[in-house]
Amino acid sequence: MHRWNTIIEPFRIHSVEPVRFPSVRERNEHLEEAGNNLFNLRAEHVLIDLLTDSGTGAMSRDQWAAVQHGDESYAGSPSWFRFLAAVQNLFPYRHVIPTHQGRAAEKILFTVIGGPGKVVPNNTHFDTTRANIEHTGAEAVDLVIPEGRQPDVIHPFKGNMDVEALDTLIRERGPEHVPVVFMTITNNSGGGQPVSLANLRAVREVCDRYGLPLFLDACRFAENAWFIHEREDGQKGRSIREIVREMASLADGMTMSAKKDGLANIGGWLAMNDDAWATECRNLLILTEGFPTYGGLAGRDLEAIAQGLKEVVDEHYLHYRIRSTGYLADALDAAGVPVMKPAGGHAVYLDARALLPHIPPLQYPGQSLAIALYREGGIRGCEIGTVMFGRHPDGSESPAAMDLVRLAIPRRTYTQSHIDYVVEVVTWVAQHAADLPGYRIVDEPPALRHFSARFEAV
Ligand code: F0G
């Protein structure tokens, strides 16, 4: 049979939502009002919103139908049992603790196992993970392989952990100070890059050597499994579910944001095998989220997630998903725009430091590029660089490892012509990069400053 090359959206559109077209004058006014921070914009002032892939995807017909099965009983709802079965079908951990989103799971876990003197290694901590660890007085250390910090170096699994560096860290600090080792799949802050099964096994071995638990930050587990399916020796013949279950079996627990590969608009969970930790976590859950059979979620949300977890491991979905992200990256690369290579799963990362060499990192080239994309084309991306990671708990500031702008692709939401428009705008801005100014921060909060800081052109 002929194999066609065009990879199509594996769905028809069933319900549509209009987009708005703000004028150039309006966009300039909105930027001024927002203090040049795109998090401060009203979403209705954005044409193509690539700020995040988190909770911004389209739910399927079957998910909306599942919402109607939501049972809002306070305790022991059937929706909870459907959610539990769907989670454990992929991640068969003994304890599953539902939360309203991923960071709530992080907050609970690190409140129980963090604290001063502790150190938590990860390939790369996401910003809320790092902040939740540091909030307890513990230290968060990023140990991604060196290739993972070089945007233009091709490597099939750029999210992998530097296993030797992990071993050294544990030996130097003492395993008694390392409550857990984390692996973020895919490695969001490092470019949405995958982690291989071989690397997970190697990290598992190090953990076993020192008797340490391994947890997954599994937000984009299905995208990671697709990369393993495509790129890792001997994995082509396996189903996505099998690969996910092997990833799960190599770890002792997980934190999860269902706003990513749960294909839902809200939700998350914390899961683990350890009974004592689970008891402590559930006690905290009751204080901050809710009863253990709903966490911070309505029954209808649990239903949407349960159905989403069935859809997200579908090979047609993942083939389309990963290819459509690659399509944007390839088009920009062909147009000469420096992008992180190879493309990640959920986002394309523009290398602002390479594109704007005239702007020093402490004048935030990523922020400058993100502002220009909105000003010129109404596109909202997100700086992942010195604004996000440059300020340290001791108050000092230094350049982040990379200055990137992330264009995150919401799941099942934009079509190929939306993406072609993005390519056109980004290419134009890149051709005029030399005209872009640096920025300084005129107002910033004590933590997670990228969400609310205000900026002025230098
Ligand atoms: N871990 C990773 C790797 C994430 O990407 C996120 C969220 C979280 C944890 C926290 O989950 O938002 O449900 O509380 N990432 C979003 C993003 C916000 O835009 O990348 P949450």
PDB file of C-alpha atoms and ligand atoms in Angstrom, residues 39 50-55 99-106 122 124-129 132 182-189 217-220 255-260 265-269 346 349 382 384 388 406 408 451, ligand 1:
ATOM      1  CA  PHE A  39       1.919  37.278  31.475  1.00  0.00           C
ATOM      2  CA  LEU A  50       1.810  30.029  22.569  1.00  0.00           C
ATOM      3  CA  LEU A  51       2.501  31.057  26.165  1.00  0.00           C
ATOM      4  CA  THR A  52       2.009  27.505  27.351  1.00  0.00           C
ATOM      5  CA  ASP A  53       0.761  24.075  26.409  1.00  0.00           C
ATOM      6  CA  SER A  54      -0.580  23.730  29.948  1.00  0.00           C
ATOM      7  CA  GLY A  55      -4.337  23.400  30.242  1.00  0.00           C
ATOM      8  CA  THR A  99      -4.236  17.495  43.239  1.00  0.00           C
ATOM      9  CA  HIS A 100      -5.573  20.558  41.432  1.00  0.00           C
ATOM     10  CA  GLN A 101      -2.408  20.802  39.339  1.00  0.00           C
ATOM     11  CA  GLY A 102       1.215  19.722  39.213  1.00  0.00           C
ATOM     12  CA  ARG A 103       2.689  22.296  41.541  1.00  0.00           C
ATOM     13  CA  ALA A 104       0.274  21.311  44.309  1.00  0.00           C
ATOM     14  CA  ALA A 105       1.712  17.791  44.102  1.00  0.00           C
ATOM     15  CA  GLU A 106       5.221  19.302  44.285  1.00  0.00           C
ATOM     16  CA  ASN A 122      16.942  16.559  38.524  1.00  0.00           C
ATOM     17  CA  THR A 124      16.394  20.143  34.896  1.00  0.00           C
ATOM     18  CA  HIS A 125      13.889  21.389  37.449  1.00  0.00           C
ATOM     19  CA  PHE A 126      10.872  23.178  36.078  1.00  0.00           C
ATOM     20  CA  ASP A 127      10.491  26.619  37.680  1.00  0.00           C
ATOM     21  CA  THR A 128       7.682  25.650  40.087  1.00  0.00           C
ATOM     22  CA  THR A 129       9.576  22.508  41.098  1.00  0.00           C
ATOM     23  CA  ASN A 132       8.872  24.538  45.821  1.00  0.00           C
ATOM     24  CA  PHE A 182      13.944  13.480  40.049  1.00  0.00           C
ATOM     25  CA  MET A 183      13.719  13.032  36.285  1.00  0.00           C
ATOM     26  CA  THR A 184      11.609  15.450  34.246  1.00  0.00           C
ATOM     27  CA  ILE A 185      10.132  13.760  31.169  1.00  0.00           C
ATOM     28  CA  THR A 186      10.242  15.469  28.798  1.00  0.00           C
ATOM     29  CA  ASN A 187      12.763  17.993  30.059  1.00  0.00           C
ATOM     30  CA  ASN A 188      10.673  21.142  29.701  1.00  0.00           C
ATOM     31  CA  SER A 189      13.147  23.811  30.827  1.00  0.00           C
ATOM     32  CA  ASP A 217       8.055  14.684  36.888  1.00  0.00           C
ATOM     33  CA  ALA A 218       5.887  13.054  34.241  1.00  0.00           C
ATOM     34  CA  CYS A 219       3.918  15.999  32.791  1.00  0.00           C
ATOM     35  CA  ARG A 220       4.725  15.056  29.183  1.00  0.00           C
ATOM     36  CA  THR A 255       4.374  14.216  40.226  1.00  0.00           C
ATOM     37  CA  MET A 256       2.045  15.045  37.372  1.00  0.00           C
ATOM     38  CA  SER A 257       0.247  17.950  35.786  1.00  0.00           C
ATOM     39  CA  ALA A 258      -2.791  16.635  33.914  1.00  0.00           C
ATOM     40  CA  LYS A 259      -2.857  19.981  32.082  1.00  0.00           C
ATOM     41  CA  LYS A 260      -0.220  18.546  29.751  1.00  0.00           C
ATOM     42  CA  ASN A 265      -7.697  21.889  31.348  1.00  0.00           C
ATOM     43  CA  ILE A 266      -6.881  21.355  35.026  1.00  0.00           C
ATOM     44  CA  GLY A 267      -5.661  18.645  37.351  1.00  0.00           C
ATOM     45  CA  GLY A 268      -2.677  16.690  38.558  1.00  0.00           C
ATOM     46  CA  TRP A 269      -1.567  14.037  40.959  1.00  0.00           C
ATOM     47  CA  HIS A 346       5.529  20.377  23.116  1.00  0.00           C
ATOM     48  CA  TYR A 349      12.559  27.097  21.564  1.00  0.00           C
ATOM     49  CA  CYS A 382       7.400  32.869  26.912  1.00  0.00           C
ATOM     50  CA  ILE A 384      12.811  30.831  29.398  1.00  0.00           C
ATOM     51  CA  MET A 388      13.042  33.120  34.706  1.00  0.00           C
ATOM     52  CA  ARG A 406       9.456  29.103  24.088  1.00  0.00           C
ATOM     53  CA  ALA A 408       4.541  26.146  23.278  1.00  0.00           C
ATOM     54  CA  PHE A 451       5.183  36.089  36.268  1.00  0.00           C
TER      55      PHE A 451
HETATM   56  N1  F0G B   1       6.676  20.212  35.920  1.00  0.00           N
HETATM   57  C1  F0G B   1       6.846  20.553  34.635  1.00  0.00           C
HETATM   58  C2  F0G B   1       7.914  19.882  33.826  1.00  0.00           C
HETATM   59  C3  F0G B   1       6.015  21.522  34.060  1.00  0.00           C
HETATM   60  O1  F0G B   1       6.185  21.830  32.769  1.00  0.00           O
HETATM   61  C4  F0G B   1       5.012  22.133  34.847  1.00  0.00           C
HETATM   62  C5  F0G B   1       4.167  23.164  34.296  1.00  0.00           C
HETATM   63  C6  F0G B   1       4.860  21.740  36.173  1.00  0.00           C
HETATM   64  C7  F0G B   1       5.716  20.770  36.674  1.00  0.00           C
HETATM   65  C8  F0G B   1       3.823  22.328  37.072  1.00  0.00           C
HETATM   66  O2  F0G B   1       2.548  21.915  36.711  1.00  0.00           O
HETATM   67  O3  F0G B   1       1.379  24.007  35.975  1.00  0.00           O
HETATM   68  O4  F0G B   1       0.098  21.974  36.631  1.00  0.00           O
HETATM   69  O5  F0G B   1       1.273  23.312  38.331  1.00  0.00           O
HETATM   70  N2  F0G B   1       4.442  23.758  33.229  1.00  0.00           N
HETATM   71  C9  F0G B   1       3.645  24.763  32.571  1.00  0.00           C
HETATM   72  C10 F0G B   1       4.420  25.295  31.403  1.00  0.00           C
HETATM   73  C11 F0G B   1       3.099  25.822  33.451  1.00  0.00           C
HETATM   74  O6  F0G B   1       3.982  26.298  30.822  1.00  0.00           O
HETATM   75  O7  F0G B   1       5.446  24.720  31.040  1.00  0.00           O
HETATM   76  P1  F0G B   1       1.264  22.860  36.916  1.00  0.00           P
END
